[in-house]
Each structure stands twice: as C-alpha cells, then as structure tokens.
Coordinates of C-alpha atoms and ligand atoms in Angstrom, one line a residue:
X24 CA 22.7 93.9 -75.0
X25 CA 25.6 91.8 -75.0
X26 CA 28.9 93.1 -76.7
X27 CA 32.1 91.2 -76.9
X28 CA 35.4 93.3 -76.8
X29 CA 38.2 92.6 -78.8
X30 CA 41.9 93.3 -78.0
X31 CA 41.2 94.1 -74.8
X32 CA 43.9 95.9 -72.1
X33 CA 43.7 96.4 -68.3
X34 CA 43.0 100.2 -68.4
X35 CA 40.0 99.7 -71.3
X36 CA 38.0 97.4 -67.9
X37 CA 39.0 100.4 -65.9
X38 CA 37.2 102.4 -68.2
X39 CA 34.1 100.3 -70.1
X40 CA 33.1 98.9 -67.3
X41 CA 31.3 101.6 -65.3
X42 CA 30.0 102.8 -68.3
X43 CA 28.6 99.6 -69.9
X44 CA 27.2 98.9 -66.2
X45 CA 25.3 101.7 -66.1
X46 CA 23.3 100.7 -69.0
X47 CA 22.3 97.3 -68.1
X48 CA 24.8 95.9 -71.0
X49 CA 26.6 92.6 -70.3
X50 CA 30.3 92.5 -71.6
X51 CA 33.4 90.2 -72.1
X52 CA 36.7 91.2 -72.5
X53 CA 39.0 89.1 -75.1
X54 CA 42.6 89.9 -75.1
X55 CA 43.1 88.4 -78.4
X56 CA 42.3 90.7 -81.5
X57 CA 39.4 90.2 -83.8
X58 CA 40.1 88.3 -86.8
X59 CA 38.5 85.6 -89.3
X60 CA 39.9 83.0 -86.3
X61 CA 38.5 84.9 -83.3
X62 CA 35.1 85.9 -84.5
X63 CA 33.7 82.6 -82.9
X64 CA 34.0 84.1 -79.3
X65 CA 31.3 86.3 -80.6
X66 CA 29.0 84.1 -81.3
X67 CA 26.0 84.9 -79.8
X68 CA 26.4 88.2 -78.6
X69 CA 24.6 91.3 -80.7
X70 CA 28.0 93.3 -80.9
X71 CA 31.6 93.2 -81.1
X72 CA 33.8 96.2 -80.0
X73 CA 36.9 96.7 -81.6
X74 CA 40.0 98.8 -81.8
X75 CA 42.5 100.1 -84.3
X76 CA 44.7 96.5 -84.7
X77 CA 41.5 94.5 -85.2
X78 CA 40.9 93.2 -88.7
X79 CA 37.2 93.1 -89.6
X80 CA 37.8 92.0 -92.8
X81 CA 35.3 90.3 -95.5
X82 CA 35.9 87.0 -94.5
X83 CA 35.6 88.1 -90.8
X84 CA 32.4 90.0 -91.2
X85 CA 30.4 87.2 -92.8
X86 CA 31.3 85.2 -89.8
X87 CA 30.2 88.1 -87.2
X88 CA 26.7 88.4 -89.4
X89 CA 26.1 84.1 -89.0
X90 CA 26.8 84.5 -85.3
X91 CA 24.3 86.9 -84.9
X92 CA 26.2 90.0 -84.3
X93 CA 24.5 93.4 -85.6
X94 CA 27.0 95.8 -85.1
X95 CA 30.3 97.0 -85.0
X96 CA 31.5 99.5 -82.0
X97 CA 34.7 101.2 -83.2
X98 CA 36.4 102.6 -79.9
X99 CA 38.5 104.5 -82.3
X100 CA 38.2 107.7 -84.9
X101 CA 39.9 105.6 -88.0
X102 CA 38.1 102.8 -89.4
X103 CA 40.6 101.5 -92.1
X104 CA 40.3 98.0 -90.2
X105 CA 36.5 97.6 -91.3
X106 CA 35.9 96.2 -94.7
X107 CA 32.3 98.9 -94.8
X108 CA 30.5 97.6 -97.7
X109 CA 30.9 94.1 -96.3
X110 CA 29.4 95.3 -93.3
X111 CA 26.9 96.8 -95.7
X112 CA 26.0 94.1 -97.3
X113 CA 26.0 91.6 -94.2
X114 CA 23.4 94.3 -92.4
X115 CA 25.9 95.0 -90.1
X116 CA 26.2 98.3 -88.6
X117 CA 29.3 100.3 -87.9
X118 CA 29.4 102.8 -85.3
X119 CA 32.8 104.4 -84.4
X120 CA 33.7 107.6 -81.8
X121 CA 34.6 110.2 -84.4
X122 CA 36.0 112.8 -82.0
X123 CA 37.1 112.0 -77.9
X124 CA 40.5 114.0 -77.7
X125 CA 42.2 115.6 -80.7
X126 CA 43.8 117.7 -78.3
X127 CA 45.6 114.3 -76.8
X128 CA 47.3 113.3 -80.4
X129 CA 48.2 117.0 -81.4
X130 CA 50.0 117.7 -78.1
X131 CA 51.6 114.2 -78.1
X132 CA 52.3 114.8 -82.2
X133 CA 54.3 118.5 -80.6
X134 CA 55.7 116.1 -77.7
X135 CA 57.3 114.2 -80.7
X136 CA 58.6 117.1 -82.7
X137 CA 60.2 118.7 -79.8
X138 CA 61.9 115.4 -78.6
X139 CA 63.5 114.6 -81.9
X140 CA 64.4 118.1 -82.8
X141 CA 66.0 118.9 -79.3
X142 CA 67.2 115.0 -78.9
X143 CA 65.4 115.0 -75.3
X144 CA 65.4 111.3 -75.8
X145 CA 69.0 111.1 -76.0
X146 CA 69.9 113.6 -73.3
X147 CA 67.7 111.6 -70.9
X148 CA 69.6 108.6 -71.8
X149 CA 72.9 110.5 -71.0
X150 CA 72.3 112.1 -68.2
X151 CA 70.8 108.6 -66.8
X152 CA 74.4 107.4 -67.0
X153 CA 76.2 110.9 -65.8
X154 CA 77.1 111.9 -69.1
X155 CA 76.6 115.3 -69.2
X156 CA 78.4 116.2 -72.6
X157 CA 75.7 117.9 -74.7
X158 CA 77.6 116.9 -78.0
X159 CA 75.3 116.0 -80.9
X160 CA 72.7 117.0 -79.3
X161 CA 71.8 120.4 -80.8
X162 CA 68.1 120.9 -82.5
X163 CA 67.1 124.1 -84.3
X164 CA 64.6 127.0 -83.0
X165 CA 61.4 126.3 -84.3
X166 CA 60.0 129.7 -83.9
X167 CA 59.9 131.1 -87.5
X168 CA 60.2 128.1 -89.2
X169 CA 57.5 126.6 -91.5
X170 CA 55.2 123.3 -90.5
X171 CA 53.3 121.4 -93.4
X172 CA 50.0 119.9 -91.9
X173 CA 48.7 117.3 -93.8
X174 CA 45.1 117.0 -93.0
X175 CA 43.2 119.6 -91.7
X176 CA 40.5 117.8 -89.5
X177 CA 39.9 118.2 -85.8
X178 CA 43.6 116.6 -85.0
X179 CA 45.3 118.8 -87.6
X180 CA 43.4 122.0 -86.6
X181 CA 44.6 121.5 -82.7
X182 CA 48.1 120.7 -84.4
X183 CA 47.9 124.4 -86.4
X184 CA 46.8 125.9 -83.0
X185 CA 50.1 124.3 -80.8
X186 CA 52.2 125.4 -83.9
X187 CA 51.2 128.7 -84.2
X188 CA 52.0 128.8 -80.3
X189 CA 55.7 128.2 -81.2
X190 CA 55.2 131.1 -83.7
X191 CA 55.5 128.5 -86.8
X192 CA 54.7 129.2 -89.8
X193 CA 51.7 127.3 -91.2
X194 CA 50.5 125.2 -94.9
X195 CA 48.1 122.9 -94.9
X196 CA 46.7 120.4 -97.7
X197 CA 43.9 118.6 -97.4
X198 CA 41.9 117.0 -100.5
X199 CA 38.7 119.2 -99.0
X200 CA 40.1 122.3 -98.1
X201 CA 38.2 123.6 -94.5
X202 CA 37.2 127.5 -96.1
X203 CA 36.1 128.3 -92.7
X204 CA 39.7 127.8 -90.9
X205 CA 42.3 130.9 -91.6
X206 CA 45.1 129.0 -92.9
X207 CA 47.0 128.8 -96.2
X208 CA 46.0 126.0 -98.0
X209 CA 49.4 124.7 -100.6
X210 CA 49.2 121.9 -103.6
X211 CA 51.0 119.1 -101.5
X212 CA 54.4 119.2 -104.0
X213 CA 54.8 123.1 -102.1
X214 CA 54.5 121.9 -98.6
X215 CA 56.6 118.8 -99.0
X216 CA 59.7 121.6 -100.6
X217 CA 58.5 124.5 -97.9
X218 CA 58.2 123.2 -94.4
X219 CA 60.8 121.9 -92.1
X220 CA 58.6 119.6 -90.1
X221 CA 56.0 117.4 -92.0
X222 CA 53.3 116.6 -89.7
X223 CA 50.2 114.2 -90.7
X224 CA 46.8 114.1 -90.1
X225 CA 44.8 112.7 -92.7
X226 CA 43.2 109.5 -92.6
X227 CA 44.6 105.9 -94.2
X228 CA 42.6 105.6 -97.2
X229 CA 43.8 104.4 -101.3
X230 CA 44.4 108.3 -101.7
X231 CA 46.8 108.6 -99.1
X232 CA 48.8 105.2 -98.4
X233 CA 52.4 106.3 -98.8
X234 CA 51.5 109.5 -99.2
X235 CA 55.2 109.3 -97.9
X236 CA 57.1 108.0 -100.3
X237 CA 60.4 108.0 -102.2
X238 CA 59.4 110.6 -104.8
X239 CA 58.1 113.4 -101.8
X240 CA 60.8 113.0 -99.6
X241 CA 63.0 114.0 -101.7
X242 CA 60.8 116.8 -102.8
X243 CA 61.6 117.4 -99.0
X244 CA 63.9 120.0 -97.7
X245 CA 67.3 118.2 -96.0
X246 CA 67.7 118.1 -92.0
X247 CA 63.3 118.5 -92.6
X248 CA 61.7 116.8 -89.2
X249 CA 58.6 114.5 -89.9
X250 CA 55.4 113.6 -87.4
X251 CA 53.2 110.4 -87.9
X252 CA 50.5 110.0 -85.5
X253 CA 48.2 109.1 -87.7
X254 CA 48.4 105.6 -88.9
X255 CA 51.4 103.8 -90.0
X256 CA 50.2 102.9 -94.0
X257 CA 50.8 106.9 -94.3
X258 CA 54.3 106.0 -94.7
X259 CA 56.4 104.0 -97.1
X260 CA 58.8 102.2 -94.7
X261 CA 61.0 101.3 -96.8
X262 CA 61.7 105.1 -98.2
X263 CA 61.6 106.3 -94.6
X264 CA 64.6 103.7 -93.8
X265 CA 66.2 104.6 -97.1
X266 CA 66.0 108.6 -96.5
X267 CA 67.2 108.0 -93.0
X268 CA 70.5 105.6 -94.5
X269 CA 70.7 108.8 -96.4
X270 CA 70.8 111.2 -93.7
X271 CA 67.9 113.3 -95.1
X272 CA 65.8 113.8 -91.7
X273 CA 66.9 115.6 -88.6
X274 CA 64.4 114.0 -87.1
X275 CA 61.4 111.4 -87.1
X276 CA 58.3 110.7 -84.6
X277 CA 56.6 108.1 -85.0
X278 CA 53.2 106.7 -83.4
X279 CA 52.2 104.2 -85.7
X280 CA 54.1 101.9 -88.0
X281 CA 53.0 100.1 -91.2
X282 CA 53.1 96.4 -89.4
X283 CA 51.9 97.6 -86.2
X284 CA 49.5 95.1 -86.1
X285 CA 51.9 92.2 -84.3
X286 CA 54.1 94.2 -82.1
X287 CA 51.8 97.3 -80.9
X288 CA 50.3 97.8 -77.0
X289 CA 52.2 94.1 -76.7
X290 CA 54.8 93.3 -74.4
X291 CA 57.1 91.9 -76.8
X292 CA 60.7 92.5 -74.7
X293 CA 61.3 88.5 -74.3
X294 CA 60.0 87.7 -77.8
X295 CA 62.4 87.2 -81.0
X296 CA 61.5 90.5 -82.8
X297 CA 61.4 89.0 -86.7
X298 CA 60.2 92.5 -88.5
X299 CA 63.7 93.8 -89.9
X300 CA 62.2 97.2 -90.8
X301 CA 61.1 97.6 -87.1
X302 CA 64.5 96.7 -85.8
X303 CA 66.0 98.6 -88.7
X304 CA 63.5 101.7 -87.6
X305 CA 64.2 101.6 -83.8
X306 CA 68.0 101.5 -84.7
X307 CA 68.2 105.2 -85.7
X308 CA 68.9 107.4 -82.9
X309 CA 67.4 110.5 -84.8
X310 CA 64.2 108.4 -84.8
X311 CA 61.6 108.0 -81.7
X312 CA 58.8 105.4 -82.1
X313 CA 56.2 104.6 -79.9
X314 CA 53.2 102.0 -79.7
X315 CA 50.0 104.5 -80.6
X316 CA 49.5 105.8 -77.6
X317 CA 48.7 109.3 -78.9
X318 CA 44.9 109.5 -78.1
X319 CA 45.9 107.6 -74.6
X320 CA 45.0 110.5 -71.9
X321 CA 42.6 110.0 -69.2
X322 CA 40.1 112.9 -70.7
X323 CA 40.3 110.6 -74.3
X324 CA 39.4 106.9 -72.4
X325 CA 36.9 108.7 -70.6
X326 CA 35.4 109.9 -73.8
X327 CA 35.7 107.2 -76.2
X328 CA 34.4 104.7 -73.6
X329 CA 30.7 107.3 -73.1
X330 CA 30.7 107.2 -76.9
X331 CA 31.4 104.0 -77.3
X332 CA 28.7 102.7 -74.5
X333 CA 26.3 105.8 -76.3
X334 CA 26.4 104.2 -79.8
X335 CA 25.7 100.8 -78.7
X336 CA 22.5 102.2 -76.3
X337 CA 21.4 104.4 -79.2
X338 CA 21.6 101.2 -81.4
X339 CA 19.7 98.6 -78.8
X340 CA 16.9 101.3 -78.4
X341 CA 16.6 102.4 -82.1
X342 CA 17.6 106.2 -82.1
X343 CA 19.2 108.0 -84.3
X344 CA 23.1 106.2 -85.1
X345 CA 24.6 109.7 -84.9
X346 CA 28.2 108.0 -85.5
X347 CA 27.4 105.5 -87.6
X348 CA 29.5 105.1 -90.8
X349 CA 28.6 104.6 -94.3
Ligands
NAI3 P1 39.1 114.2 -89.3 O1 38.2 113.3 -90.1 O2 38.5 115.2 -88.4 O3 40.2 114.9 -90.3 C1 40.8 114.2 -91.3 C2 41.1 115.2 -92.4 O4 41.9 114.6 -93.4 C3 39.9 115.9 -93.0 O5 40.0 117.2 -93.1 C4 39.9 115.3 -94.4 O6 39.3 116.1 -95.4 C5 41.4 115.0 -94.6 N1 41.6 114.1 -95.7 C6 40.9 113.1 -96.2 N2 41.5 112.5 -97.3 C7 42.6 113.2 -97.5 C8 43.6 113.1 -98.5 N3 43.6 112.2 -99.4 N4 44.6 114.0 -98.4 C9 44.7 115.0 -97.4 N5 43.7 115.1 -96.5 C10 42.7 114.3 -96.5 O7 40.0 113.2 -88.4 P2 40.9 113.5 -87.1 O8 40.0 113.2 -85.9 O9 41.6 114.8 -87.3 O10 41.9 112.3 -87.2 C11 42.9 112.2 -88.2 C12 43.5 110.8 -88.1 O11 44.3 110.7 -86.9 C13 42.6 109.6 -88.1 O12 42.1 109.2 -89.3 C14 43.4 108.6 -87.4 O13 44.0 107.8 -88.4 C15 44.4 109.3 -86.6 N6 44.3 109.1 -85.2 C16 45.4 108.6 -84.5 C17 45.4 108.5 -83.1 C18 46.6 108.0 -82.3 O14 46.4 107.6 -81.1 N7 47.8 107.9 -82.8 C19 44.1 108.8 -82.4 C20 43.1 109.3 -83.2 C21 43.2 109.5 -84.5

C-alpha cells in the first residue's frame, strides 16, 4: 500500500514510520497541506493521510478519486476538513482515529484554565526579568465554583472528571445527552448564565459554529473564564475580541483559532503576520493562545499513528473499517 502524507512535521516521521514499516506499507511525507493544488503529489498512491488543517474539499476529492486514491486516513478525531458525501460519491473511503488520548486535551484544556485564571503566564514572564511584584496577578479559587462543559464526549467526560478533582461544580449540554454519565444535564442559555469557566467539547459542525457568539456571551456571567480546545469555528472571533475590548472575560485559553489554517504548527516568527484578529487576539494579556497542540503527548502520537497504520491495513486487506466515517 502506498499512502501519501500530508502536512507533515518531524515528530509525525518519528512516529509513522515504525509503524507503517512494520506493515510492508511504502510512505512519503509532504510538508505542504493537502488542497485542490497539492492533490497531484498523490497521484498514484492508494491513500492520502491527512490532518486537521488539510482541506479535502469537493474540488480536492474529485482530484484524489482521478488519481487513484481510495481512501482517506484522518490522523485526527475531527473531520470538519472532509467534504463526506463527496468522498461518498467519489468511492472514497474515510477512515479517521476517533479516540487516541482524551486525557491529553482535557488536562491541557485544565492547563489553560489554571494559567489564565492564576496569570502563570504573566508571572513567568515577570519573574524572567526579576520582577517579583505580584500586582495584577490575582485569579479566583476554583474549588466551589461552577464549570459549563459543552459536549459531553470522551474529551468532555475526562474534562468533568479533572473538574470535579478541583471540587467544581459541574453542567453539561450536549445535543445527545450521555444518560449513562452522572451529571446534570442544562438547556445551554443556563450554563452560559451559571458557570464561571465555559469549557468546550463538542465537535465543529452547522449546529455548533459560533456556538460562541455575541448573543451567549453576554448571556455570560462577568470576569466568566472560557476554554477552546476544540476547534476554532466554535468561536465567533470577532465577539470574543469585542467581549474582551469590553472587559467581560477574566480569562481566555485558546487551542484553536477560526483561521488557524495559515499560521498553526508553522514557524511564522520572521513572516509579516497579516490576520488582524490574530494580532488583535495575541494582544490581550488575559488571553493565552496556542497552536493545537492539545492532543500532542507522547501516549496520543503513539496512538493515533497504530490507528492510523490499523485503518489503512484493515482497508488494504478488506476487514471490517471499524473507524470509517459515514
Ligand atoms: P466525541 O465525539 O467523543 O464527543 C463529542 C460530543 O459532542 C458528543 O457527546 C456529541 O453528542 C456532542 N455534540 C455533537 N453535536 C453537538 C452540539 N450541536 N451541541 C453540543 N454537543 C454536541 O469527541 P471527543 O473525542 O470528545 O472530541 C471532541 C472534539 O475535540 C473533537 O470534535 C475535536 O474537534 C476536538 N479535538 C481537539 C484536539 C486538540 O488537539 N485541540 C484533539 C482532539 C479532539
């Protein structure tokens, strides 16, 4: 089997390259991302694998399908990239890894609430240059407070877990309410005016793009703390900047941006950064953005590259696609 990578790094050889070995499969690693341009370095191979900044869009897909590719690998969980019933319609498959680590992205999700809430960001900054005045610098105890989870999936049920551990309150929404998992379960209107951190883990989808927006944050309590580590189209940039002019968040993490696309897992320090809302974003001191590295432990690579290398073998040898997605 021969599978072309897309958007490839140095620590995705480390890891795909033992495992795709082991199998017999033959591999090549693009550093460019897949898109209607690129698809022609796959031409002739029987699969692409891509990752969450790859566009395999209509146009793209029909170009994969005339070069002979059969099937997708997502090294991923979301799949908002893949136009499905393209793929569909092309007789391309789409395999994805649905589960490596949600333990990786809830404890990084925590990492992000306690930084902005404490300002660990800032103190390591100040104490860096031997300023040792804690001014400005005061959070609020989280223990009895109450956390909104949006999305109650494997992520979001990890995230209940850590919160509870701080002795945090808990309300969930989710559009399919888990019956199973002891939580409470709120219309979403409560939990945006209840909970003094927001943290989400639902999927991009129609449903939920900007979930965030003008109208909910200001359903939102003042000083309330929010978490995105989910994926950027959650949130309404433009109302996160405006709420933030406004002083209405203590604090914001963020692991995924709206226009990721361009800037994220690039070196972009000697480039002319042209996305105001980025600049605008990074500009807040009560904010803390990072380039989706959530999922990025050694445990999760390990995991999604098996899976990955799993879905392609049980593809190639015609057993059952156990992650395929329809
Ligand atoms: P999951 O599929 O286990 O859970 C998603 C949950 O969202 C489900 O309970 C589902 O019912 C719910 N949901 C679907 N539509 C909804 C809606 N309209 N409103 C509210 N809830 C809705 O997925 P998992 O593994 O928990 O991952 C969640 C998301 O985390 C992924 O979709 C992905 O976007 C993101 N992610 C981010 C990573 C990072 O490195 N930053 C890494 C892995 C995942």
């Amino acid at each position: 089997m021969k599978i072309c990578f897309y958007d490839t790094k140095p620590y995705d050889k480390i890891w795909f390259e033992p495992a795709a070995k082991e199998k017999g499969f033959e591999i090549t690693f693009q550093e460019v991302k897949l898109n209607r341009d690129t698809a022609v370095l796959a031409y002739g191979y029987d699969a692409v694998c891509i990752f969450v900044n790859d566009t395999a869009d209509k146009e793209t897909i029909e170009k994969l399908a005339r070069y002979g590719v059969k099937v997708i690998l997502l090294r991923c969980a979301g799949f908002n990239n893949v136009d499905l019933k393209q793929a569909e319609k092309a007789g391309i498959k789409v395999l994805r890894v649905p589960s490596y680590s949600p333990s990786a992205v809830a404890e990084y999700t925590m990492g992000l609430i306690l930084a902005v809430n404490r300002k660990i960001h800032r103190a390591y900054v100040r104490t860096r240059d031997f300023n040792f005045n804690i001014h400005g610098l005061m959070g609020i105890d989280l223990k009895g407070k109450t956390a909104g989870v949006i999305g109650t999936g494997k992520i979001g049920q990890e995230m209940i877990r850590i919160l509870r551990g701080f002795d945090m309150e808990i309300l969930a929404y989710d559009l399919y309410p888990n019956k199973e998992l002891d939580v409470q379960y709120v219309p979403l209107e409560d939990l945006f005016k209840k909970s003094d951190v927001i943290t989400l883990h639902c999927p991009l989808t129609k449903e939920t793009k900007h979930i965030i927006n003008k109208e909910h944050i200001k359903m939102m309590k003042d000083g309330v703390i929010l978490a995105n580590t989910s994926r950027g189209g959650l949130v309404d940039t433009e109302a996160l900047l405006d709420a933030l002019a406004d002083g209405k968040f203590s604090g914001v993490g963020l692991d995924v941006y709206e226009e990721e696309d361009e800037y994220f897992f690039e070196d972009c320090s000697n480039d002319l950064i042209t996305d105001s809302d980025l600049i605008h974003l990074t500009s807040y001191r009560n904010v803390i953005l990072t380039s989706h590295q959530a999922f990025f432990t050694e445990e999760a690579m390990r995991a999604i590259a098996e899976i990955t290398i799993e879905n392609a073998d049980s593809f190639i040898s015609g057993k059952n696609l156990n992650n395929l997605i329809k």
